[in-house]
């Protein structure tokens, strides 16, 4: 790998000529459906698993436990099978990312999105028509494959098709759509819970709408110029570039993509390259950000809010509409991030949110510790409202910090040559830890009781200290200048990048061999 591999872009600060053309707008709609689909899957299972009709049909033991007085409040829903219904999606998703990394590179972004759409549609059919637990789980696994393919291809597709000046905004737009998907799912659960006995089927089947939209979208859009050029279709790549940028003057950008793809081709083993010492800072940060994002405990709320509120003694209806409230707070607060991320910066958002998340969770732990014993009756109305407000305080701070930034920061820090492999690792680690939370939360709630919130607040403390000392600010730094302007300047991370500089030539090969 030549040392020049670090900066393959046009000279710093040069913007390529680009209009916001209809095709770019269609891309935004694509992002919406990919994100909506992911969010819908995240949000739908909690509400469904709190519905009695669903439990009677698939989890009769949980149904009996839920209505038995002798069961501890905290343990009503502790059932591995029930958790598997939620978590199997993420397990399948993380496995699929590895295939998705291959298909995005070799078949293109568009075809990968199409594959995702087809997985989604078949998964929705299995879920909506489920006659037994096996069909239900197979459906979730297929949806998970869809998530694995979509979450790899859609963000890449977007960042390649977007003009530079709206790239960051588009990235968070994806997260915004995830939150809208979650909110939709909560609203739909609220409505369908009143339809007996098949409301849950409707909840699961309505995922077909974003799935169909994504599939149709993938059929009609063109692949990105970067992907076409990477696969050797130079002429077509240039033609598409002119079309999406709305100008004939695309040579500078075209040349940059050709150069970038030449360098990308030199990297024989992108994943092995990722392990080189000089890529360590980005890799460590991408992996830790995903682990931290999930250990904020957000998905304990997103997946299980209705179940959680029910545990605290809310009636079914109140549980579901409380979940709608937290879902709405999630969407609105994400807008705060879209607006402020390039103004106040990533670090400030993460640090402020750290304080807010820590206190809201710690106070929830104290209130539950005092008020919800194993067999106590419901939380009184006043206390219940305070808990919902605290959950909202927690969700809002997550939504303007760890939610979008957990995805944004890894996507902007990797150098081009490892960006796509870095994206796979990011998605994979994220889904792995999402799986862990999905599979373990209800059991942890049963064993740790209110302490679960103290546990998550402890993690928030650790991640905030990490941000304070080890996360550099990446606001307003052009993507191809990160190494020079961020990593080489950082008090801690510079040792990895600097040391490597003079041994760079041929280093990749050498390390590659050592690592194999
Ligand atoms: C996370 C998801 C989470 C969602 C909540 C995303 O950034 O990756 O796991 O459910 O935010 O809004």
Coordinates of C-alpha atoms and ligand atoms in Angstrom, one line a residue:
X1 CA 0.0 0.0 0.0
X2 CA 1.6 3.3 -1.0
X3 CA 1.8 6.0 1.6
X4 CA -0.3 8.1 -0.8
X5 CA -3.1 5.8 -0.1
X6 CA -4.1 8.1 2.8
X7 CA -5.3 10.9 0.6
X8 CA -6.8 10.0 -2.7
X9 CA -9.3 12.8 -2.9
X10 CA -9.2 16.0 -4.8
X11 CA -7.2 18.7 -3.1
X12 CA -8.5 19.6 0.3
X13 CA -11.7 21.7 0.3
X14 CA -12.5 21.3 -3.4
X15 CA -16.2 20.7 -4.0
X16 CA -17.3 18.9 -7.0
X17 CA -20.1 20.4 -9.1
X18 CA -23.4 18.8 -8.2
X19 CA -27.0 19.7 -8.2
X20 CA -29.7 18.1 -6.1
X21 CA -31.3 16.1 -8.9
X22 CA -34.5 13.9 -8.8
X23 CA -32.4 10.8 -8.6
X24 CA -30.8 12.1 -5.4
X25 CA -34.3 12.7 -4.1
X26 CA -35.3 9.1 -5.0
X27 CA -32.2 8.0 -3.0
X28 CA -33.5 9.8 0.0
X29 CA -36.8 7.9 -0.3
X30 CA -34.7 4.7 -0.5
X31 CA -33.0 5.6 2.7
X32 CA -36.4 6.2 4.2
X33 CA -37.6 2.7 3.4
X34 CA -34.4 0.9 4.4
X35 CA -34.4 2.8 7.7
X36 CA -38.1 2.5 8.2
X37 CA -37.9 -1.3 7.7
X38 CA -35.1 -1.7 10.3
X39 CA -36.9 0.6 12.8
X40 CA -40.3 -1.2 12.3
X41 CA -38.6 -4.6 13.1
X42 CA -37.0 -3.1 16.2
X43 CA -40.2 -1.6 17.5
X44 CA -42.8 -4.2 16.6
X45 CA -41.8 -7.2 18.7
X46 CA -42.1 -5.7 22.2
X47 CA -45.7 -4.7 21.7
X48 CA -46.6 -8.0 20.0
X49 CA -45.1 -10.0 22.9
X50 CA -47.1 -8.1 25.4
X51 CA -50.4 -9.0 23.6
X52 CA -52.4 -11.8 25.3
X53 CA -53.7 -13.2 22.0
X54 CA -50.1 -13.7 20.8
X55 CA -48.9 -15.2 24.0
X56 CA -51.9 -17.7 24.2
X57 CA -51.1 -18.9 20.7
X58 CA -47.3 -19.2 20.9
X59 CA -46.1 -18.8 24.5
X60 CA -48.9 -20.2 26.7
X61 CA -46.5 -20.6 29.7
X62 CA -45.6 -16.9 29.6
X63 CA -49.3 -16.1 29.4
X64 CA -50.0 -18.2 32.5
X65 CA -47.1 -16.7 34.4
X66 CA -48.2 -13.2 33.4
X67 CA -51.6 -13.7 35.0
X68 CA -50.5 -15.6 38.0
X69 CA -50.1 -13.6 41.2
X70 CA -47.4 -15.7 42.7
X71 CA -44.9 -14.8 40.0
X72 CA -42.5 -11.9 40.8
X73 CA -43.4 -8.7 39.0
X74 CA -39.9 -8.6 37.5
X75 CA -40.0 -12.1 36.1
X76 CA -43.3 -12.3 34.3
X77 CA -41.7 -12.3 30.9
X78 CA -38.5 -14.2 31.6
X79 CA -38.6 -16.8 28.8
X80 CA -35.8 -17.7 26.5
X81 CA -38.1 -18.6 23.6
X82 CA -39.9 -15.2 23.9
X83 CA -36.5 -13.4 23.9
X84 CA -35.5 -15.6 20.9
X85 CA -38.4 -14.2 19.0
X86 CA -37.0 -10.7 19.3
X87 CA -33.3 -11.6 19.2
X88 CA -33.1 -14.1 16.3
X89 CA -33.5 -11.2 13.9
X90 CA -30.2 -9.7 15.1
X91 CA -28.3 -13.0 15.1
X92 CA -29.3 -13.6 11.5
X93 CA -28.5 -10.0 10.6
X94 CA -25.0 -10.2 11.9
X95 CA -24.3 -13.4 10.0
X96 CA -25.7 -11.8 6.8
X97 CA -23.4 -8.8 7.0
X98 CA -20.5 -10.9 5.9
X99 CA -22.3 -12.0 2.8
X100 CA -23.5 -8.5 2.3
X101 CA -20.0 -7.2 2.4
X102 CA -19.2 -9.5 -0.5
X103 CA -22.3 -8.7 -2.5
X104 CA -22.0 -4.9 -2.1
X105 CA -18.5 -5.1 -3.5
X106 CA -19.0 -7.6 -6.2
X107 CA -22.7 -7.3 -7.3
X108 CA -23.2 -3.7 -6.4
X109 CA -25.2 -1.6 -3.9
X110 CA -28.4 -1.8 -5.9
X111 CA -28.6 -5.6 -6.2
X112 CA -27.7 -5.9 -2.5
X113 CA -30.7 -3.7 -1.6
X114 CA -32.8 -5.8 -3.9
X115 CA -31.7 -9.0 -2.1
X116 CA -32.6 -7.3 1.2
X117 CA -36.0 -6.4 -0.1
X118 CA -36.7 -9.9 -1.2
X119 CA -35.6 -11.3 2.2
X120 CA -37.9 -8.8 3.9
X121 CA -40.9 -9.7 1.9
X122 CA -40.6 -13.5 2.4
X123 CA -39.9 -12.9 6.1
X124 CA -43.0 -10.8 6.5
X125 CA -45.1 -13.5 4.8
X126 CA -43.8 -16.2 7.2
X127 CA -44.5 -13.9 10.2
X128 CA -47.9 -12.7 9.2
X129 CA -49.1 -16.3 8.3
X130 CA -47.3 -18.0 11.2
X131 CA -49.1 -21.1 12.5
X132 CA -46.4 -22.2 15.0
X133 CA -43.3 -20.9 16.7
X134 CA -41.0 -22.3 14.1
X135 CA -42.7 -20.3 11.3
X136 CA -42.4 -17.2 13.5
X137 CA -38.7 -17.7 14.2
X138 CA -38.0 -18.5 10.5
X139 CA -39.7 -15.3 9.6
X140 CA -37.7 -13.3 12.0
X141 CA -34.5 -14.9 10.7
X142 CA -35.4 -13.9 7.1
X143 CA -36.1 -10.4 8.3
X144 CA -32.8 -10.4 10.0
X145 CA -31.0 -11.3 6.7
X146 CA -32.8 -8.4 5.2
X147 CA -31.5 -6.1 7.9
X148 CA -27.9 -7.4 7.4
X149 CA -28.0 -6.7 3.7
X150 CA -29.9 -3.4 3.9
X151 CA -27.9 -1.9 6.7
X152 CA -24.7 -2.5 4.8
X153 CA -25.8 -1.4 1.4
X154 CA -28.2 1.5 2.1
X155 CA -25.8 3.8 4.0
X156 CA -23.0 3.1 1.4
X157 CA -25.4 3.8 -1.4
X158 CA -26.5 7.0 0.1
X159 CA -23.1 8.4 0.9
X160 CA -21.9 7.6 -2.6
X161 CA -24.9 9.1 -4.4
X162 CA -25.2 12.2 -2.2
X163 CA -23.4 15.4 -3.1
X164 CA -20.7 16.0 -0.4
X165 CA -22.4 19.0 1.2
X166 CA -25.5 17.0 2.2
X167 CA -23.7 13.7 3.0
X168 CA -23.7 14.1 6.8
X169 CA -27.4 15.2 6.9
X170 CA -28.3 12.2 4.8
X171 CA -26.5 9.9 7.1
X172 CA -28.5 11.0 10.1
X173 CA -31.7 10.9 8.0
X174 CA -31.2 7.2 7.9
X175 CA -31.3 7.1 11.7
X176 CA -34.3 9.5 11.7
X177 CA -36.1 7.0 9.6
X178 CA -35.2 4.2 12.0
X179 CA -36.8 6.1 14.8
X180 CA -39.9 6.8 12.6
X181 CA -40.1 3.1 11.9
X182 CA -40.0 2.4 15.6
X183 CA -42.8 5.0 16.3
X184 CA -45.0 3.5 13.5
X185 CA -44.6 0.1 15.0
X186 CA -45.6 1.4 18.4
X187 CA -48.6 3.2 17.0
X188 CA -49.7 0.2 15.0
X189 CA -49.4 -2.1 18.0
X190 CA -51.5 0.3 20.0
X191 CA -54.2 0.0 17.3
X192 CA -54.0 -3.7 16.6
X193 CA -54.0 -4.7 20.3
X194 CA -57.7 -3.9 20.2
X195 CA -58.4 -6.3 17.4
X196 CA -58.9 -9.8 18.8
X197 CA -57.6 -12.4 18.3
X198 CA -55.5 -11.6 15.2
X199 CA -54.3 -8.0 15.8
X200 CA -50.7 -9.2 16.2
X201 CA -50.9 -10.7 12.7
X202 CA -51.7 -7.3 11.3
X203 CA -48.8 -5.8 13.2
X204 CA -46.3 -8.3 11.8
X205 CA -47.8 -8.1 8.2
X206 CA -47.8 -4.3 7.9
X207 CA -44.0 -4.6 7.7
X208 CA -44.7 -5.6 4.2
X209 CA -45.3 -2.0 3.2
X210 CA -41.7 -0.7 3.8
X211 CA -40.4 -4.0 2.5
X212 CA -42.3 -3.6 -0.8
X213 CA -41.2 0.0 -1.1
X214 CA -37.6 -0.9 -0.6
X215 CA -37.8 -3.7 -3.2
X216 CA -39.5 -1.5 -5.8
X217 CA -37.1 1.3 -5.1
X218 CA -34.1 -1.0 -5.7
X219 CA -35.6 -2.2 -8.9
X220 CA -35.9 1.3 -10.3
X221 CA -32.8 3.2 -9.1
X222 CA -29.5 3.0 -10.8
X223 CA -26.4 1.7 -9.1
X224 CA -23.9 4.2 -7.7
X225 CA -21.1 5.4 -10.1
X226 CA -18.6 4.2 -7.5
X227 CA -19.9 0.7 -7.5
X228 CA -20.1 0.6 -11.4
X229 CA -16.5 1.9 -11.7
X230 CA -15.3 -0.5 -9.0
X231 CA -16.7 -3.3 -11.0
X232 CA -15.1 -2.1 -14.2
X233 CA -18.0 -0.4 -16.0
X234 CA -16.2 2.9 -16.5
X235 CA -18.4 4.3 -19.3
X236 CA -21.6 3.5 -17.6
X237 CA -20.2 4.9 -14.3
X238 CA -19.4 8.2 -16.0
X239 CA -22.9 8.4 -17.7
X240 CA -24.6 7.8 -14.3
X241 CA -22.4 10.3 -12.6
X242 CA -23.4 13.0 -15.2
X243 CA -27.1 12.1 -14.6
X244 CA -27.1 12.2 -10.9
X245 CA -24.9 15.3 -10.6
X246 CA -27.0 17.1 -13.3
X247 CA -23.9 18.4 -15.1
X248 CA -21.5 17.4 -17.9
X249 CA -18.6 18.6 -15.8
X250 CA -17.9 15.5 -13.8
X251 CA -14.3 14.7 -14.7
X252 CA -12.7 15.7 -11.4
X253 CA -15.0 13.5 -9.4
X254 CA -14.9 10.7 -12.0
X255 CA -11.1 10.7 -11.8
X256 CA -11.2 10.6 -8.0
X257 CA -13.5 7.6 -8.0
X258 CA -11.3 5.8 -10.5
X259 CA -8.2 6.5 -8.4
X260 CA -10.0 5.4 -5.2
X261 CA -11.2 2.2 -6.8
X262 CA -7.7 1.5 -8.1
X263 CA -6.4 1.8 -4.6
X264 CA -9.3 -0.3 -3.3
X265 CA -8.4 -3.0 -5.8
X266 CA -4.8 -3.0 -4.5
X267 CA -6.1 -4.0 -1.1
X268 CA -6.4 -7.8 -1.6
X269 CA -7.7 -8.5 1.9
X270 CA -9.8 -5.6 3.1
X271 CA -10.6 -7.2 6.5
X272 CA -7.0 -8.1 7.1
X273 CA -6.0 -4.6 6.2
X274 CA -8.3 -3.3 8.8
X275 CA -6.1 -5.0 11.4
X276 CA -3.0 -3.1 10.5
X277 CA -1.6 -1.0 13.4
X278 CA -2.3 2.2 11.6
X279 CA -6.0 1.4 11.3
X280 CA -6.2 0.5 15.0
X281 CA -7.7 3.8 16.3
X282 CA -10.6 3.7 13.8
X283 CA -11.2 0.1 14.4
X284 CA -11.1 0.3 18.2
X285 CA -13.4 3.3 18.1
X286 CA -15.9 1.8 15.7
X287 CA -16.1 -1.4 17.7
X288 CA -16.3 0.3 21.1
X289 CA -18.9 2.8 19.9
X290 CA -21.2 0.0 18.9
X291 CA -20.7 -1.9 22.2
X292 CA -21.3 1.4 24.1
X293 CA -24.3 2.3 22.0
X294 CA -26.0 -0.9 23.0
X295 CA -24.9 -0.8 26.6
X296 CA -26.7 2.5 27.1
X297 CA -29.6 0.1 27.5
X298 CA -31.6 1.8 24.8
X299 CA -33.0 -1.3 23.3
X300 CA -34.2 -2.5 26.6
X301 CA -36.6 0.4 26.1
X302 CA -37.1 0.1 22.4
X303 CA -37.8 -3.6 22.3
X304 CA -39.4 -4.1 25.6
X305 CA -41.0 -0.8 26.7
X306 CA -44.6 -2.2 26.6
X307 CA -43.4 -5.2 28.5
X308 CA -41.4 -3.1 30.9
X309 CA -44.3 -0.7 31.6
X310 CA -46.5 -3.7 32.1
X311 CA -44.1 -5.1 34.6
X312 CA -44.3 -1.9 36.5
X313 CA -48.0 -2.4 36.8
X314 CA -49.3 -0.4 33.9
X315 CA -52.4 -2.0 32.2
X316 CA -51.9 -3.2 28.7
X317 CA -53.3 -0.2 27.1
X318 CA -51.3 2.3 29.2
X319 CA -48.1 0.2 28.5
X320 CA -48.7 0.5 24.7
X321 CA -49.4 4.2 24.7
X322 CA -46.4 4.9 27.0
X323 CA -44.3 3.1 24.3
X324 CA -45.9 5.5 21.7
X325 CA -44.8 8.5 23.8
X326 CA -41.2 7.3 24.1
X327 CA -41.2 6.5 20.4
X328 CA -42.3 10.1 19.6
X329 CA -39.7 11.5 21.9
X330 CA -37.1 9.4 20.1
X331 CA -38.1 10.9 16.7
X332 CA -38.2 14.5 17.8
X333 CA -34.9 14.3 19.6
X334 CA -33.2 12.9 16.6
X335 CA -34.1 16.1 14.8
X336 CA -32.1 18.0 17.4
X337 CA -29.1 16.0 16.3
X338 CA -29.7 16.6 12.6
X339 CA -29.7 20.3 13.4
X340 CA -26.8 20.5 15.8
X341 CA -24.3 17.8 15.0
X342 CA -22.2 20.0 12.6
X343 CA -22.6 23.1 14.8
X344 CA -21.8 22.0 18.4
X345 CA -19.9 18.9 17.4
X346 CA -20.0 15.2 18.3
X347 CA -18.2 15.3 21.6
X348 CA -20.4 17.9 23.2
X349 CA -23.6 16.0 22.3
X350 CA -22.2 12.7 23.6
X351 CA -20.9 14.3 26.9
X352 CA -24.1 16.2 27.6
X353 CA -26.2 13.1 26.9
X354 CA -23.9 11.1 29.2
X355 CA -24.9 13.2 32.2
X356 CA -28.6 13.2 31.3
X357 CA -28.6 9.4 30.7
X358 CA -26.7 8.6 33.8
X359 CA -29.0 10.6 36.1
X360 CA -32.3 9.4 34.5
X361 CA -31.3 5.8 34.8
X362 CA -29.9 6.1 38.3
X363 CA -33.1 7.8 39.5
X364 CA -35.3 5.1 37.8
X365 CA -33.3 2.5 39.7
X366 CA -33.9 4.2 43.0
X367 CA -37.6 4.7 42.4
X368 CA -38.1 1.1 41.3
X369 CA -35.9 -0.1 44.1
X370 CA -38.2 1.5 46.7
X371 CA -41.6 1.2 45.0
X372 CA -41.7 -2.0 43.0
X373 CA -41.1 -5.1 45.1
X374 CA -41.5 -8.6 43.8
X375 CA -45.2 -8.8 44.7
X376 CA -46.2 -5.2 45.2
X377 CA -49.2 -3.8 43.5
X378 CA -49.0 -1.3 40.7
X379 CA -46.9 1.8 40.9
X380 CA -49.2 4.7 42.0
X381 CA -50.3 7.0 39.2
X382 CA -47.9 9.8 40.3
X383 CA -44.8 7.6 40.4
X384 CA -45.8 5.9 37.1
X385 CA -45.8 9.3 35.4
X386 CA -42.4 10.2 36.9
X387 CA -41.0 6.9 35.6
X388 CA -42.3 7.6 32.1
X389 CA -40.9 11.1 32.2
X390 CA -37.5 9.8 33.2
X391 CA -37.6 7.2 30.5
X392 CA -38.3 10.0 28.0
X393 CA -35.4 12.0 29.4
X394 CA -33.2 9.0 28.8
X395 CA -34.5 8.3 25.3
X396 CA -34.2 11.9 24.2
X397 CA -30.6 12.2 25.2
X398 CA -29.8 8.9 23.5
X399 CA -31.6 10.1 20.3
X400 CA -29.4 13.2 19.9
X401 CA -26.1 11.4 20.8
X402 CA -25.4 7.7 20.8
X403 CA -28.2 6.8 18.4
X404 CA -27.1 8.7 15.3
X405 CA -23.4 9.2 16.3
X406 CA -22.8 5.6 16.9
X407 CA -23.4 5.2 13.1
X408 CA -22.0 8.5 11.9
X409 CA -18.6 8.5 13.5
X410 CA -17.4 5.1 12.3
X411 CA -18.7 5.9 8.8
X412 CA -16.6 9.1 8.6
X413 CA -13.3 8.1 10.3
X414 CA -12.1 5.1 8.2
X415 CA -9.8 5.9 5.3
X416 CA -11.3 4.9 1.9
X417 CA -9.3 1.7 1.6
X418 CA -11.0 0.2 4.7
X419 CA -14.3 2.1 4.7
X420 CA -16.4 -0.7 3.4
X421 CA -14.8 -3.4 5.5
X422 CA -15.1 -1.0 8.4
X423 CA -18.8 -0.6 7.7
X424 CA -19.3 -4.4 7.8
X425 CA -17.5 -4.7 11.1
X426 CA -19.6 -1.7 12.5
X427 CA -22.9 -3.3 11.5
X428 CA -21.9 -6.7 12.6
X429 CA -20.7 -5.6 16.1
X430 CA -23.8 -3.5 16.5
X431 CA -26.1 -6.4 15.7
X432 CA -24.1 -8.7 17.9
X433 CA -24.6 -6.5 20.9
X434 CA -28.2 -5.8 20.0
X435 CA -28.7 -9.5 20.0
X436 CA -27.1 -9.8 23.4
X437 CA -29.4 -7.2 24.9
X438 CA -32.5 -8.6 23.1
X439 CA -31.7 -12.1 24.4
X440 CA -30.7 -11.2 27.9
X441 CA -32.7 -8.2 29.0
X442 CA -35.9 -9.9 30.3
X443 CA -33.8 -12.5 32.2
X444 CA -31.5 -9.7 33.6
X445 CA -34.7 -7.8 34.7
X446 CA -35.8 -10.9 36.5
X447 CA -32.5 -11.5 38.3
X448 CA -31.2 -8.0 38.8
X449 CA -34.6 -6.3 39.2
X450 CA -34.3 -2.5 39.5
X451 CA -30.5 -3.0 39.6
X452 CA -30.6 -3.4 35.8
X453 CA -30.9 0.4 35.5
X454 CA -28.0 1.0 37.9
X455 CA -26.0 -1.5 35.7
X456 CA -26.7 0.5 32.5
X457 CA -26.0 3.8 34.2
X458 CA -22.6 2.4 35.2
X459 CA -21.9 1.7 31.6
X460 CA -22.9 5.3 30.7
X461 CA -20.4 6.5 33.1
X462 CA -17.6 4.4 31.5
X463 CA -18.5 5.5 28.0
X464 CA -18.6 9.1 28.9
X465 CA -15.1 8.9 30.4
X466 CA -14.0 7.2 27.2
X467 CA -15.5 10.0 25.1
X468 CA -13.8 12.7 27.3
X469 CA -10.3 11.3 26.9
X470 CA -10.2 9.2 23.8
X471 CA -12.8 10.3 21.3
X472 CA -11.5 13.0 19.0
X473 CA -13.8 15.6 17.5
X474 CA -14.5 15.0 13.8
X475 CA -16.9 17.9 13.1
X476 CA -16.2 19.8 9.9
X477 CA -13.2 17.7 9.0
X478 CA -13.3 16.5 5.3
X479 CA -13.5 12.8 5.2
X480 CA -10.2 12.2 3.4
X481 CA -8.3 14.4 5.8
X482 CA -9.1 12.6 9.0
X483 CA -5.7 10.9 9.3
X484 CA -3.8 14.1 9.0
X485 CA -6.1 16.4 10.9
X486 CA -7.5 14.1 13.5
X487 CA -5.6 10.9 14.2
X488 CA -2.1 12.4 13.9
X489 CA -3.0 15.2 16.2
X490 CA -4.6 13.2 19.0
X491 CA -2.5 12.8 22.2
X492 CA -3.2 9.1 22.4
X493 CA -4.0 7.8 19.0
X494 CA -1.2 9.5 17.2
X495 CA 1.3 6.9 18.3
X496 CA -0.4 4.3 16.1
X497 CA -0.6 6.5 13.0
X498 CA 2.8 8.2 13.3
X499 CA 4.8 5.1 14.1
X500 CA 3.6 3.5 11.0
X501 CA 4.2 6.3 8.6
X502 CA 7.8 5.5 7.6
X503 CA 7.3 1.7 7.5
X504 CA 4.2 2.1 5.4
X505 CA 5.6 0.9 2.1
X506 CA 5.1 -2.8 1.7
X507 CA 3.8 -2.9 5.3
X508 CA 0.4 -4.1 4.3
X509 CA 1.8 -7.1 2.5
X510 CA 4.1 -7.9 5.4
X511 CA 1.5 -7.6 8.0
X512 CA -0.9 -9.5 5.8
X513 CA 1.4 -12.4 5.8
X514 CA 2.1 -12.2 9.5
X515 CA -1.6 -12.2 10.3
X516 CA -2.6 -15.1 8.1
Ligands
LIG1 C1 -29.6 1.7 17.3 C2 -30.7 0.7 17.5 C3 -31.8 1.4 18.3 C4 -32.2 2.7 17.7 C5 -33.2 3.4 18.6 C6 -30.1 2.9 16.7 O1 -29.1 3.8 16.5 O2 -28.6 1.1 16.5 O3 -30.3 -0.4 18.1 O4 -32.9 0.6 18.4 O5 -31.1 3.5 17.5 O6 -33.6 4.6 18.0

